[in-house]
Short mmCIF file of C-alpha atoms in Angstrom, two decimals:
data_model
loop_
_atom_site.label_atom_id
_atom_site.label_comp_id
_atom_site.label_asym_id
_atom_site.label_seq_id
_atom_site.Cartn_x
_atom_site.Cartn_y
_atom_site.Cartn_z
CA MET A 903 92.41 112.40 123.39
CA PHE A 904 93.21 113.12 119.71
CA SER A 905 93.07 109.50 118.83
CA GLU A 906 89.63 109.06 120.50
CA LEU A 907 88.23 112.10 118.68
CA LEU A 908 89.75 111.09 115.37
CA ASN A 909 88.13 107.53 115.56
CA GLY A 910 84.81 108.75 116.81
CA MET A 911 84.62 111.43 113.88
CA LEU A 912 85.64 108.86 111.13
CA ARG A 913 83.26 106.14 112.37
CA ARG A 914 80.41 108.58 112.65
CA THR A 915 81.12 109.96 109.25
CA GLN A 916 81.24 106.46 107.62
CA ASN A 917 78.03 105.47 109.37
CA ASP A 918 76.28 108.72 108.20
CA PHE A 919 77.29 107.94 104.59
CA GLY A 920 76.39 104.25 104.85
CA VAL A 921 80.00 103.13 104.09
CA ASP A 922 80.78 99.46 104.65
CA THR A 923 83.71 99.53 107.05
CA THR A 924 83.89 95.74 107.11
CA ASP A 925 85.64 95.77 103.85
CA PRO A 926 89.33 96.97 104.17
CA ARG A 927 89.34 98.14 100.47
CA THR A 928 86.26 100.32 100.91
CA LYS A 929 86.99 103.91 99.97
CA LEU A 930 86.18 105.97 103.07
CA CYS A 931 84.36 109.31 103.24
CA ARG A 932 86.25 112.44 104.30
CA PRO A 933 84.72 114.22 107.27
CA LYS A 934 83.60 117.82 106.80
CA LEU A 935 85.01 118.84 110.22
CA ARG A 936 88.71 120.02 110.65
CA LEU A 937 90.44 118.90 113.77
CA GLY A 938 92.49 121.31 115.92
CA VAL A 939 95.36 119.90 117.98
CA ILE A 940 96.46 121.67 121.15
CA PRO A 941 99.42 119.67 122.36
CA GLY A 942 99.41 118.30 126.00
CA GLY A 943 99.99 114.65 125.81
CA SER A 944 102.85 112.34 126.44
CA THR A 945 104.50 112.67 123.07
CA ASP A 946 102.58 115.22 121.15
CA ALA A 947 103.56 113.44 117.87
CA VAL A 948 100.81 114.92 115.77
CA ALA A 949 101.73 118.46 116.73
CA TYR A 950 105.59 117.78 116.16
CA CYS A 951 104.91 116.17 112.82
CA THR A 952 102.48 118.84 111.47
CA SER A 953 103.93 122.00 113.03
CA GLY A 954 107.42 121.18 114.17
CA THR A 955 106.77 122.02 117.65
CA ASN A 956 104.53 121.27 120.69
CA ASP A 957 103.94 124.88 121.58
CA PRO A 958 100.32 125.25 122.47
CA VAL A 959 100.30 128.93 121.44
CA THR A 960 101.64 128.02 117.93
CA ALA A 961 98.88 125.40 117.72
CA ALA A 962 96.17 128.00 118.86
CA LEU A 963 97.39 130.46 116.13
CA HIS A 964 97.03 127.93 113.39
CA ILE A 965 93.46 127.32 114.54
CA THR A 966 92.80 131.11 114.72
CA LEU A 967 94.28 131.65 111.33
CA GLY A 968 92.21 128.75 109.73
CA ASP A 969 95.20 126.94 108.29
CA SER A 970 94.36 123.49 106.81
CA LEU A 971 96.45 120.46 106.19
CA GLY A 972 95.48 116.99 104.85
CA LEU A 973 96.57 114.15 107.04
CA ASP A 974 96.93 110.49 106.08
CA VAL A 975 95.10 107.95 108.22
CA CYS A 976 95.58 104.16 108.39
CA SER A 977 92.55 101.96 108.92
CA ILE A 978 93.38 98.66 110.83
CA HIS A 979 91.31 95.54 110.36
CA GLN A 980 91.24 92.18 111.86
CA GLY A 981 89.52 90.01 109.29
CA ASN A 982 86.30 91.91 108.34
CA GLU A 983 86.21 93.92 111.56
CA LEU A 984 87.44 97.65 111.67
CA ILE A 985 89.53 97.81 114.88
CA GLN A 986 90.87 101.39 114.83
CA PHE A 987 92.29 104.27 112.88
CA SER A 988 95.87 105.41 113.31
CA THR A 989 97.68 108.59 112.34
CA THR A 990 101.23 108.21 113.80
CA LEU A 991 102.77 105.01 115.24
CA LEU A 992 101.51 101.47 114.89
CA ALA A 993 104.22 99.14 116.44
CA TYR A 994 104.45 95.37 117.21
CA GLY A 995 107.08 93.78 119.26
CA TYR A 996 109.16 95.94 121.50
CA PHE A 997 106.94 99.02 121.72
CA GLY A 998 103.81 96.88 122.05
CA ASP A 999 105.45 94.94 124.93
CA THR A 1000 106.47 98.18 126.51
CA LEU A 1001 102.96 99.69 126.39
CA LEU A 1002 101.46 96.52 127.84
CA GLU A 1003 103.93 96.53 130.67
CA SER A 1004 103.31 100.14 131.33
CA GLU A 1005 99.67 99.48 132.05
CA LYS A 1006 100.81 97.62 135.23
CA HIS A 1007 102.64 100.81 136.43
CA ARG A 1008 100.09 103.55 135.83
CA TRP A 1009 100.67 104.80 139.37
CA MET A 1010 104.21 105.97 138.20
CA GLY A 1011 102.68 108.54 135.74
CA PRO A 1012 104.66 109.24 132.57
CA LYS A 1013 107.87 107.73 134.08
CA ARG A 1014 106.12 104.31 133.68
CA TYR A 1015 107.17 104.29 129.99
CA ASP A 1016 110.87 104.74 130.75
CA TRP A 1017 110.66 101.94 133.37
CA SER A 1018 108.74 99.67 131.28
CA GLY A 1019 111.01 100.26 128.22
CA PHE A 1020 114.05 99.58 130.31
CA LYS A 1021 112.67 96.24 131.69
CA LYS A 1022 111.61 95.14 128.14
CA PHE A 1023 115.09 96.04 126.79
CA LEU A 1024 116.74 93.90 129.39
CA THR A 1025 114.50 90.90 128.25
CA LEU A 1026 114.55 91.72 124.71
CA LYS A 1027 112.35 89.38 122.71
CA SER A 1028 111.94 88.57 119.08
CA TYR A 1029 108.75 87.39 117.42
CA GLU A 1030 108.14 85.04 114.46
CA GLY A 1031 106.00 86.50 111.78
CA GLU A 1032 105.15 87.24 108.14
CA VAL A 1033 104.50 90.55 106.56
CA ALA A 1034 102.96 91.02 103.17
CA PHE A 1035 103.04 94.84 101.89
CA ARG A 1036 102.41 96.64 98.71
CA CYS A 1037 104.89 99.08 97.70
CA MET A 1038 103.46 101.76 95.28
CA PRO A 1039 104.61 105.22 96.60
CA PRO A 1040 103.97 108.29 94.49
CA SER A 1041 106.62 109.19 92.03
CA GLY A 1042 109.66 110.75 93.65
CA SER A 1043 108.92 109.46 97.20
CA SER A 1044 111.20 107.22 99.04
CA PRO A 1045 111.66 106.29 102.76
CA LEU A 1046 115.34 106.95 102.34
CA ASP A 1047 114.90 110.37 100.75
CA THR A 1048 116.93 113.32 102.07
CA ARG A 1049 114.05 115.70 101.40
CA ARG A 1050 111.79 116.72 104.38
CA CYS A 1051 108.07 117.20 104.26
CA CYS A 1052 107.42 120.70 104.92
CA THR A 1053 104.97 123.62 103.99
CA GLY A 1054 104.02 123.48 100.43
CA CYS A 1055 105.33 119.93 100.03
CA ARG A 1056 105.19 119.02 96.28
CA ILE A 1057 104.81 115.25 96.92
CA CYS A 1058 101.90 115.75 99.28
CA ALA A 1059 100.20 118.22 96.94
CA ASN A 1060 100.34 115.84 93.95
CA ALA A 1061 99.60 112.70 95.98
CA PRO A 1062 95.66 112.61 95.75
CA ASN A 1063 95.90 112.61 91.90
CA ALA A 1064 98.81 110.20 91.85
CA ILE A 1065 96.90 107.81 94.23
CA GLU A 1066 93.73 108.14 91.98
CA GLU A 1067 95.68 107.19 88.94
CA GLN A 1068 97.24 104.18 90.66
CA SER A 1069 93.76 102.97 91.72
CA THR A 1070 93.31 101.50 88.28
CA THR A 1071 96.34 99.15 88.79
CA ALA A 1072 95.45 95.43 89.57
CA ASP A 1073 95.32 94.77 93.21
CA ASP A 1074 97.94 91.97 93.07
CA VAL A 1075 100.57 94.27 91.63
CA GLY A 1076 103.48 95.55 93.90
CA TRP A 1077 103.11 92.98 96.64
CA GLN A 1078 106.14 91.59 98.56
CA VAL A 1079 106.24 89.00 101.36
CA VAL A 1080 108.86 88.93 104.24
CA ARG A 1081 109.22 86.20 106.80
CA GLY A 1082 111.47 86.01 109.81
CA LYS A 1083 111.95 86.97 113.43
CA PHE A 1084 111.54 90.57 114.41
CA VAL A 1085 112.35 92.52 117.47
CA CYS A 1086 109.84 95.04 116.33
CA VAL A 1087 107.60 95.92 113.39
CA ASN A 1088 107.02 99.61 113.27
CA ASN A 1089 104.52 101.30 110.95
CA ALA A 1090 105.02 105.19 110.83
CA THR A 1091 102.34 107.04 109.03
CA THR A 1092 104.02 110.35 109.83
CA THR A 1093 107.71 110.86 111.05
CA CYS A 1094 106.49 110.14 114.66
CA ALA A 1095 108.67 112.93 115.87
CA CYS A 1096 108.65 113.88 119.66
CA ALA A 1097 110.84 115.57 122.25
CA ARG A 1098 113.02 112.39 122.50
CA ALA A 1099 113.30 111.66 118.92
CA LYS A 1100 113.44 115.11 117.18
CA LYS A 1101 113.72 113.59 113.56
CA GLY A 1102 111.19 110.85 114.45
CA ILE A 1103 111.53 107.01 113.62
CA SER A 1104 111.18 107.80 109.91
CA PRO A 1105 112.57 111.26 109.07
CA ALA A 1106 111.57 111.15 105.32
CA ALA A 1107 107.80 110.31 106.12
CA HIS A 1108 105.30 112.55 104.54
CA ILE A 1109 102.11 113.93 106.15
CA GLY A 1110 99.84 113.38 103.12
CA ASP A 1111 101.35 111.26 100.43
CA GLY A 1112 98.95 108.28 100.89
CA CYS A 1113 101.72 105.95 102.07
CA THR A 1114 103.21 104.71 105.44
CA ASP A 1115 106.82 103.67 106.20
CA LEU A 1116 107.01 100.07 107.46
CA ILE A 1117 110.25 99.49 109.49
CA LEU A 1118 111.23 95.89 110.19
CA VAL A 1119 113.83 95.47 112.80
CA GLU A 1120 115.12 91.75 112.66
CA LYS A 1121 116.12 89.61 115.53
CA CYS A 1122 119.43 91.04 116.97
CA SER A 1123 121.44 91.34 120.21
CA ARG A 1124 120.57 93.89 122.78
CA LEU A 1125 123.74 95.89 121.75
CA LYS A 1126 122.64 96.11 118.20
CA TYR A 1127 119.08 97.12 119.22
CA LEU A 1128 120.58 99.83 121.45
CA ARG A 1129 122.66 101.10 118.46
CA TYR A 1130 119.31 101.31 116.52
CA MET A 1131 117.57 103.07 119.43
CA LEU A 1132 120.39 105.60 119.88
CA ALA A 1133 120.54 106.40 116.09
CA THR A 1134 116.85 107.12 116.07
CA ALA A 1135 116.54 109.00 119.29
CA MET A 1136 119.85 110.90 119.44
CA GLN A 1137 120.45 111.66 115.87
CA SER A 1138 123.86 109.76 115.97
CA GLY A 1139 123.44 108.49 112.40
CA ASN A 1140 121.13 106.92 109.96
CA PRO A 1141 119.41 103.94 111.55
CA PHE A 1142 118.51 102.45 108.09
CA ASN A 1143 122.28 101.82 107.34
CA LEU A 1144 122.17 99.02 109.96
CA ASN A 1145 121.93 95.69 108.21
CA PHE A 1146 119.24 94.34 110.51
CA VAL A 1147 116.95 97.31 109.79
CA LYS A 1148 114.82 97.43 106.71
CA ILE A 1149 112.37 100.11 105.75
CA HIS A 1150 109.64 100.16 102.98
CA ARG A 1151 107.25 102.84 101.85
CA VAL A 1152 104.03 101.02 101.44
CA ARG A 1153 100.29 101.63 100.56
CA GLU A 1154 99.06 98.73 102.62
CA PHE A 1155 100.26 95.65 104.65
CA LEU A 1156 99.23 92.56 106.38
CA PHE A 1157 100.92 90.88 109.35
CA ARG A 1158 100.63 87.35 110.73
CA PRO A 1159 102.37 85.86 113.73
CA GLY A 1160 103.82 82.41 113.11
CA SER A 1161 105.82 80.55 110.35
CA LEU A 1162 105.08 78.34 107.49
CA GLU A 1163 104.59 75.08 109.30
CA ASP A 1164 101.59 73.05 110.50
CA SER A 1165 98.27 74.63 111.40
CA ASP A 1166 95.36 75.75 109.20
CA CYS A 1167 95.41 78.62 106.74
CA CYS A 1168 94.03 81.93 107.78
CA GLU A 1169 91.93 84.23 105.65
CA SER A 1170 93.58 87.43 104.50
CA ASP A 1171 92.75 90.55 102.57
CA VAL A 1172 95.57 90.39 100.17
CA PRO A 1173 95.10 88.93 96.70
CA ASN A 1174 94.92 85.21 96.47
CA SER A 1175 98.37 84.76 94.84
CA ILE A 1176 100.03 86.65 97.83
CA GLN A 1177 97.84 84.63 100.19
CA GLU A 1178 99.26 81.48 98.68
CA GLU A 1179 102.69 82.78 98.87
CA MET A 1180 102.36 83.69 102.69
CA GLY A 1181 101.06 80.08 103.11
CA CYS A 1182 99.88 78.79 106.44
CA THR A 1183 101.04 79.70 109.89
CA ARG A 1184 101.30 77.85 113.17
CA SER A 1185 100.41 79.33 116.57
CA VAL A 1186 103.51 80.96 118.20
CA ARG A 1187 104.29 83.42 121.01
CA SER A 1188 103.08 86.81 119.97
CA SER A 1189 103.16 90.33 121.02
CA VAL A 1190 100.43 93.16 120.95
CA TRP A 1191 100.28 96.23 118.84
CA ASN A 1192 100.75 99.77 120.12
CA CYS A 1193 98.40 101.88 118.12
CA ASP A 1194 98.86 105.51 118.93
CA GLY A 1195 99.15 104.68 122.63
CA GLU A 1196 96.37 102.17 122.64
CA ILE A 1197 96.68 98.34 122.87
CA ILE A 1198 95.42 96.12 120.11
CA SER A 1199 95.64 92.55 121.34
CA GLU A 1200 94.94 90.71 118.15
CA PRO A 1201 98.38 90.25 116.32
CA SER A 1202 96.96 89.32 112.87
CA ILE A 1203 95.92 92.59 111.24
CA SER A 1204 95.71 94.33 107.92
CA VAL A 1205 96.61 98.00 107.39
CA ARG A 1206 95.58 100.27 104.61
CA VAL A 1207 96.44 104.00 104.07
CA HIS A 1208 93.77 106.53 103.16
CA CYS A 1209 95.29 109.63 101.54
CA GLN A 1210 94.66 112.86 103.45
CA LEU A 1211 91.44 111.56 104.87
CA VAL A 1212 91.18 114.17 107.55
CA SER A 1213 92.07 117.87 107.82
CA ILE A 1214 93.74 119.56 110.71
CA PHE A 1215 94.44 123.09 111.66
CA ALA A 1216 98.07 123.27 110.52
CA ARG A 1217 100.26 124.31 107.62
CA GLY A 1218 103.34 122.01 107.84
CA ILE A 1219 106.76 122.61 109.16
CA GLU A 1220 107.99 125.99 108.06
CA GLY A 1221 111.46 127.43 107.92
CA ILE A 1222 113.41 124.26 106.88
CA PRO A 1223 115.07 123.31 103.46
CA SER A 1224 113.03 120.91 101.46
CA SER A 1225 116.24 119.09 100.49
CA LEU A 1226 119.33 118.21 102.34
CA SER A 1227 122.50 116.42 101.56
CA GLN A 1228 123.12 112.78 102.51
CA ASP A 1229 125.69 113.98 104.97
CA ASP A 1230 123.23 116.20 106.71
CA PHE A 1231 120.83 113.30 107.00
CA GLN A 1232 123.48 111.04 108.62
CA ASN A 1233 124.71 113.73 110.86
CA GLY A 1234 121.36 114.35 112.26
CA VAL A 1235 120.49 117.77 110.72
CA VAL A 1236 117.20 116.28 109.44
CA GLY A 1237 114.88 116.69 112.47
CA HIS A 1238 111.86 118.43 113.81
#
Protein backbone atom coordinates (compact mmCIF):
# COMPACT_ATOMS: atom_id res chain seq x y z
CA MET A 1 0.00 0.00 0.00
CA PHE A 2 2.84 2.43 0.84
CA SER A 3 4.44 1.91 -2.56
CA GLU A 4 1.16 2.61 -4.38
CA LEU A 5 0.55 5.80 -2.39
CA LEU A 6 4.13 6.97 -2.88
CA ASN A 7 4.04 6.42 -6.64
CA GLY A 8 0.64 8.04 -7.01
CA MET A 9 1.62 11.10 -4.96
CA LEU A 10 4.92 11.61 -6.79
CA ARG A 11 3.42 11.19 -10.25
CA ARG A 12 0.59 13.60 -9.42
CA THR A 13 3.04 16.18 -8.05
CA GLN A 14 5.27 16.04 -11.15
CA ASN A 15 2.19 16.32 -13.38
CA ASP A 16 0.89 19.35 -11.45
CA PHE A 17 4.23 21.14 -11.80
CA GLY A 18 4.68 20.16 -15.44
CA VAL A 19 7.85 18.16 -14.83
CA ASP A 20 9.10 16.08 -17.76
CA THR A 21 9.44 12.62 -16.21
CA THR A 22 10.63 11.07 -19.48
CA ASP A 23 14.08 12.52 -18.79
CA PRO A 24 15.85 10.47 -16.08
CA ARG A 25 18.02 13.48 -15.19
CA THR A 26 15.14 15.87 -14.55
CA LYS A 27 15.07 17.36 -11.06
CA LEU A 28 11.80 16.24 -9.49
CA CYS A 29 9.51 18.41 -7.37
CA ARG A 30 9.00 17.52 -3.73
CA PRO A 31 5.37 16.89 -2.70
CA LYS A 32 3.87 19.13 -0.02
CA LEU A 33 2.14 16.21 1.67
CA ARG A 34 3.87 14.12 4.33
CA LEU A 35 3.26 10.36 4.43
CA GLY A 36 2.39 8.44 7.57
CA VAL A 37 3.34 4.77 7.74
CA ILE A 38 1.34 2.39 9.96
CA PRO A 39 3.15 -0.97 9.54
CA GLY A 40 1.05 -3.96 8.59
CA GLY A 41 2.72 -5.47 5.55
CA SER A 42 4.82 -8.56 4.91
CA THR A 43 8.20 -6.92 5.70
CA ASP A 44 7.45 -3.43 7.11
CA ALA A 45 10.84 -2.33 5.77
CA VAL A 46 9.99 1.38 5.71
CA ALA A 47 8.92 1.33 9.37
CA TYR A 48 11.99 -0.65 10.48
CA CYS A 49 14.37 1.65 8.59
CA THR A 50 12.87 4.92 9.79
CA SER A 51 11.79 4.03 13.35
CA GLY A 52 13.64 0.83 14.20
CA THR A 53 10.42 -1.07 14.92
CA ASN A 54 7.22 -2.22 13.25
CA ASP A 55 5.11 -1.34 16.28
CA PRO A 56 1.93 0.40 14.99
CA VAL A 57 1.50 2.38 18.24
CA THR A 58 4.97 3.90 17.82
CA ALA A 59 4.13 4.79 14.21
CA ALA A 60 0.86 6.43 15.32
CA LEU A 61 2.71 8.48 17.96
CA HIS A 62 5.12 9.81 15.35
CA ILE A 63 2.14 10.95 13.28
CA THR A 64 0.44 12.50 16.32
CA LEU A 65 3.60 14.37 17.31
CA GLY A 66 4.12 15.61 13.78
CA ASP A 67 7.66 14.26 13.41
CA SER A 68 9.24 14.74 10.00
CA LEU A 69 12.02 12.85 8.21
CA GLY A 70 13.31 13.25 4.64
CA LEU A 71 13.43 9.98 2.69
CA ASP A 72 15.46 9.26 -0.45
CA VAL A 73 13.57 7.97 -3.47
CA CYS A 74 14.87 6.17 -6.57
CA SER A 75 13.29 6.82 -9.96
CA ILE A 76 13.42 3.85 -12.33
CA HIS A 77 13.38 4.40 -16.09
CA GLN A 78 13.36 2.09 -19.08
CA GLY A 79 14.63 4.27 -21.89
CA ASN A 80 12.57 7.47 -21.67
CA GLU A 81 9.71 5.90 -19.76
CA LEU A 82 9.34 6.34 -16.01
CA ILE A 83 8.42 2.90 -14.69
CA GLN A 84 8.26 3.31 -10.93
CA PHE A 85 9.60 4.94 -7.77
CA SER A 86 11.31 2.90 -5.06
CA THR A 87 12.32 3.61 -1.45
CA THR A 88 13.65 0.28 -0.19
CA LEU A 89 14.73 -2.75 -2.23
CA LEU A 90 15.20 -3.07 -5.97
CA ALA A 91 16.58 -6.53 -6.73
CA TYR A 92 17.43 -8.50 -9.88
CA GLY A 93 18.20 -12.21 -10.01
CA TYR A 94 17.44 -14.35 -6.98
CA PHE A 95 14.95 -12.00 -5.30
CA GLY A 96 13.30 -11.17 -8.62
CA ASP A 97 12.93 -14.87 -9.44
CA THR A 98 11.54 -15.54 -5.96
CA LEU A 99 8.87 -12.85 -6.30
CA LEU A 100 7.90 -14.08 -9.76
CA GLU A 101 7.61 -17.65 -8.50
CA SER A 102 5.56 -16.54 -5.47
CA GLU A 103 2.86 -15.15 -7.76
CA LYS A 104 2.02 -18.75 -8.68
CA HIS A 105 1.33 -19.60 -5.04
CA ARG A 106 -0.71 -16.68 -3.75
CA TRP A 107 -3.11 -19.18 -2.15
CA MET A 108 -0.35 -19.97 0.36
CA GLY A 109 -0.43 -16.48 1.83
CA PRO A 110 2.83 -15.03 3.24
CA LYS A 111 4.38 -18.51 3.36
CA ARG A 112 4.62 -18.40 -0.42
CA TYR A 113 7.76 -16.28 -0.12
CA ASP A 114 9.54 -18.94 1.98
CA TRP A 115 8.49 -21.72 -0.37
CA SER A 116 9.42 -19.80 -3.50
CA GLY A 117 12.74 -18.71 -2.03
CA PHE A 118 13.57 -22.31 -1.15
CA LYS A 119 12.73 -23.52 -4.67
CA LYS A 120 14.84 -20.83 -6.31
CA PHE A 121 17.75 -21.57 -3.98
CA LEU A 122 17.73 -25.23 -5.07
CA THR A 123 17.90 -24.17 -8.72
CA LEU A 124 20.17 -21.18 -8.12
CA LYS A 125 20.80 -19.29 -11.35
CA SER A 126 23.24 -16.60 -12.37
CA TYR A 127 22.62 -13.95 -15.00
CA GLU A 128 24.99 -12.27 -17.40
CA GLY A 129 24.94 -8.51 -17.30
CA GLU A 130 26.67 -5.15 -17.19
CA VAL A 131 26.30 -2.48 -14.56
CA ALA A 132 27.41 1.13 -14.98
CA PHE A 133 27.28 3.19 -11.79
CA ARG A 134 28.32 6.60 -10.55
CA CYS A 135 30.02 6.71 -7.16
CA MET A 136 29.81 10.20 -5.68
CA PRO A 137 28.65 9.81 -2.06
CA PRO A 138 28.70 12.78 0.33
CA SER A 139 31.90 13.27 2.29
CA GLY A 140 32.26 10.81 5.15
CA SER A 141 29.72 8.34 3.76
CA SER A 142 30.71 4.76 2.94
CA PRO A 143 28.73 1.49 2.56
CA LEU A 144 31.35 -0.18 4.78
CA ASP A 145 31.03 2.46 7.48
CA THR A 146 30.54 1.32 11.06
CA ARG A 147 28.32 4.31 11.85
CA ARG A 148 24.58 3.88 11.90
CA CYS A 149 22.05 6.30 10.49
CA CYS A 150 20.00 7.46 13.47
CA THR A 151 18.13 10.46 14.82
CA GLY A 152 20.07 13.64 14.05
CA CYS A 153 22.33 11.92 11.50
CA ARG A 154 24.96 14.43 10.41
CA ILE A 155 25.46 12.90 6.96
CA CYS A 156 21.73 13.05 6.14
CA ALA A 157 21.46 16.60 7.51
CA ASN A 158 24.31 17.81 5.29
CA ALA A 159 23.38 15.74 2.23
CA PRO A 160 21.08 18.22 0.41
CA ASN A 161 23.79 20.90 0.37
CA ALA A 162 26.50 18.39 -0.54
CA ILE A 163 24.41 17.01 -3.41
CA GLU A 164 23.70 20.52 -4.65
CA GLU A 165 27.42 21.32 -4.71
CA GLN A 166 28.16 18.10 -6.60
CA SER A 167 25.49 18.93 -9.19
CA THR A 168 27.99 21.25 -10.87
CA THR A 169 30.30 18.29 -11.56
CA ALA A 170 30.38 17.00 -15.15
CA ASP A 171 27.99 14.11 -15.82
CA ASP A 172 30.79 11.80 -17.00
CA VAL A 173 32.74 11.99 -13.72
CA GLY A 174 32.71 9.11 -11.26
CA TRP A 175 31.35 6.39 -13.55
CA GLN A 176 32.49 2.75 -13.38
CA VAL A 177 31.43 -0.31 -15.38
CA VAL A 178 31.30 -3.90 -14.09
CA ARG A 179 30.59 -6.93 -16.27
CA GLY A 180 30.01 -10.52 -15.24
CA LYS A 181 27.54 -13.15 -14.11
CA PHE A 182 25.50 -12.30 -11.03
CA VAL A 183 23.32 -14.38 -8.74
CA CYS A 184 21.69 -11.12 -7.73
CA VAL A 185 22.01 -7.38 -8.15
CA ASN A 186 20.52 -5.68 -5.09
CA ASN A 187 19.88 -1.97 -4.75
CA ALA A 188 19.21 -0.83 -1.16
CA THR A 189 18.06 2.79 -0.85
CA THR A 190 17.72 2.23 2.91
CA THR A 191 18.99 -0.60 5.10
CA CYS A 192 15.97 -2.73 4.05
CA ALA A 193 15.77 -4.06 7.61
CA CYS A 194 12.92 -6.40 8.51
CA ALA A 195 12.05 -9.00 11.15
CA ARG A 196 14.20 -11.63 9.40
CA ALA A 197 17.18 -9.38 8.73
CA LYS A 198 17.38 -7.04 11.69
CA LYS A 199 20.42 -5.15 10.39
CA GLY A 200 19.14 -5.15 6.80
CA ILE A 201 20.98 -6.06 3.63
CA SER A 202 23.09 -2.89 3.92
CA PRO A 203 23.47 -1.92 7.60
CA ALA A 204 25.35 1.32 6.90
CA ALA A 205 22.79 2.70 4.42
CA HIS A 206 21.38 6.14 5.17
CA ILE A 207 17.79 7.32 4.97
CA GLY A 208 18.47 10.65 3.30
CA ASP A 209 22.04 10.93 1.99
CA GLY A 210 21.07 11.05 -1.69
CA CYS A 211 22.74 7.69 -2.41
CA THR A 212 21.81 4.04 -2.73
CA ASP A 213 23.90 0.96 -1.97
CA LEU A 214 24.44 -1.30 -4.97
CA ILE A 215 25.27 -4.89 -3.93
CA LEU A 216 26.63 -7.22 -6.60
CA VAL A 217 26.66 -10.94 -5.73
CA GLU A 218 28.74 -12.70 -8.35
CA LYS A 219 28.14 -16.22 -9.64
CA CYS A 220 28.85 -18.70 -6.84
CA SER A 221 27.89 -22.10 -5.50
CA ARG A 222 24.75 -22.67 -3.44
CA LEU A 223 26.91 -23.17 -0.36
CA LYS A 224 28.61 -19.81 -0.82
CA TYR A 225 25.30 -18.07 -1.45
CA LEU A 226 23.90 -19.67 1.69
CA ARG A 227 26.83 -18.17 3.62
CA TYR A 228 25.93 -14.76 2.24
CA MET A 229 22.26 -15.19 3.15
CA LEU A 230 23.07 -16.34 6.68
CA ALA A 231 25.53 -13.50 7.23
CA THR A 232 22.84 -11.05 6.12
CA ALA A 233 19.84 -12.51 7.92
CA MET A 234 21.32 -13.99 11.09
CA GLN A 235 23.97 -11.36 11.88
CA SER A 236 26.65 -14.04 11.73
CA GLY A 237 29.32 -11.76 10.30
CA ASN A 238 29.94 -9.09 7.71
CA PRO A 239 28.60 -10.32 4.32
CA PHE A 240 30.80 -7.81 2.48
CA ASN A 241 33.91 -9.66 3.61
CA LEU A 242 32.97 -12.47 1.21
CA ASN A 243 35.09 -12.26 -1.94
CA PHE A 244 32.13 -12.77 -4.30
CA VAL A 245 30.11 -9.89 -2.81
CA LYS A 246 30.83 -6.28 -3.78
CA ILE A 247 29.08 -3.15 -2.52
CA HIS A 248 29.19 0.37 -3.93
CA ARG A 249 27.51 3.57 -2.70
CA VAL A 250 26.16 5.20 -5.85
CA ARG A 251 24.14 8.18 -7.01
CA GLU A 252 22.79 6.43 -10.10
CA PHE A 253 23.29 3.25 -12.09
CA LEU A 254 22.26 1.49 -15.27
CA PHE A 255 21.87 -2.26 -15.82
CA ARG A 256 21.81 -4.24 -19.03
CA PRO A 257 21.49 -8.02 -19.40
CA GLY A 258 23.93 -9.70 -21.78
CA SER A 259 27.59 -9.47 -22.67
CA LEU A 260 29.86 -7.67 -25.12
CA GLU A 261 29.13 -9.84 -28.12
CA ASP A 262 27.02 -9.59 -31.27
CA SER A 263 23.67 -7.78 -31.39
CA ASP A 264 23.00 -4.08 -31.87
CA CYS A 265 23.83 -1.38 -29.36
CA CYS A 266 21.10 -0.18 -27.04
CA GLU A 267 20.53 3.43 -26.06
CA SER A 268 21.42 4.40 -22.52
CA ASP A 269 21.11 7.36 -20.19
CA VAL A 270 24.77 7.43 -19.17
CA PRO A 271 27.33 9.72 -20.85
CA ASN A 272 28.56 8.71 -24.31
CA SER A 273 31.99 7.74 -23.01
CA ILE A 274 30.45 5.28 -20.55
CA GLN A 275 27.99 4.02 -23.15
CA GLU A 276 30.90 3.22 -25.47
CA GLU A 277 32.70 1.41 -22.66
CA MET A 278 29.61 -0.70 -21.94
CA GLY A 279 29.49 -1.48 -25.65
CA CYS A 280 26.87 -3.70 -27.27
CA THR A 281 24.99 -6.55 -25.66
CA ARG A 282 23.52 -9.75 -27.02
CA SER A 283 20.22 -11.27 -25.97
CA VAL A 284 20.61 -13.75 -23.11
CA ARG A 285 18.50 -15.34 -20.40
CA SER A 286 17.31 -12.64 -18.03
CA SER A 287 15.54 -12.27 -14.72
CA VAL A 288 13.01 -9.69 -13.51
CA TRP A 289 13.29 -6.88 -10.97
CA ASN A 290 11.70 -7.01 -7.55
CA CYS A 291 10.81 -3.38 -6.84
CA ASP A 292 9.43 -2.99 -3.31
CA GLY A 293 7.45 -6.18 -3.83
CA GLU A 294 6.27 -5.33 -7.36
CA ILE A 295 7.55 -7.02 -10.53
CA ILE A 296 9.34 -5.03 -13.25
CA SER A 297 9.64 -7.34 -16.26
CA GLU A 298 12.01 -5.17 -18.31
CA PRO A 299 15.58 -6.03 -17.23
CA SER A 300 17.30 -3.02 -18.86
CA ILE A 301 16.75 -0.06 -16.54
CA SER A 302 18.39 3.13 -15.31
CA VAL A 303 18.07 4.22 -11.68
CA ARG A 304 18.70 7.64 -10.13
CA VAL A 305 18.46 8.72 -6.48
CA HIS A 306 16.58 11.87 -5.51
CA CYS A 307 17.76 13.18 -2.16
CA GLN A 308 14.99 13.40 0.48
CA LEU A 309 12.30 13.70 -2.18
CA VAL A 310 9.47 12.84 0.23
CA SER A 311 8.81 13.45 3.91
CA ILE A 312 7.34 10.90 6.29
CA PHE A 313 6.14 11.03 9.88
CA ALA A 314 9.22 9.68 11.66
CA ARG A 315 12.35 10.92 13.42
CA GLY A 316 14.89 8.18 12.70
CA ILE A 317 16.09 5.37 14.93
CA GLU A 318 16.62 6.50 18.51
CA GLY A 319 18.66 5.16 21.39
CA ILE A 320 21.57 3.69 19.41
CA PRO A 321 25.20 4.81 19.20
CA SER A 322 26.07 6.64 15.99
CA SER A 323 29.45 4.91 15.82
CA LEU A 324 30.40 1.31 16.55
CA SER A 325 33.64 -0.60 16.34
CA GLN A 326 34.42 -2.92 13.46
CA ASP A 327 34.18 -5.86 15.86
CA ASP A 328 30.64 -4.82 16.77
CA PHE A 329 29.73 -4.66 13.08
CA GLN A 330 31.16 -8.08 12.38
CA ASN A 331 29.56 -9.61 15.45
CA GLY A 332 26.13 -8.39 14.49
CA VAL A 333 25.64 -5.62 17.03
CA VAL A 334 24.76 -3.26 14.18
CA GLY A 335 21.08 -3.92 13.63
CA HIS A 336 17.63 -2.52 13.79
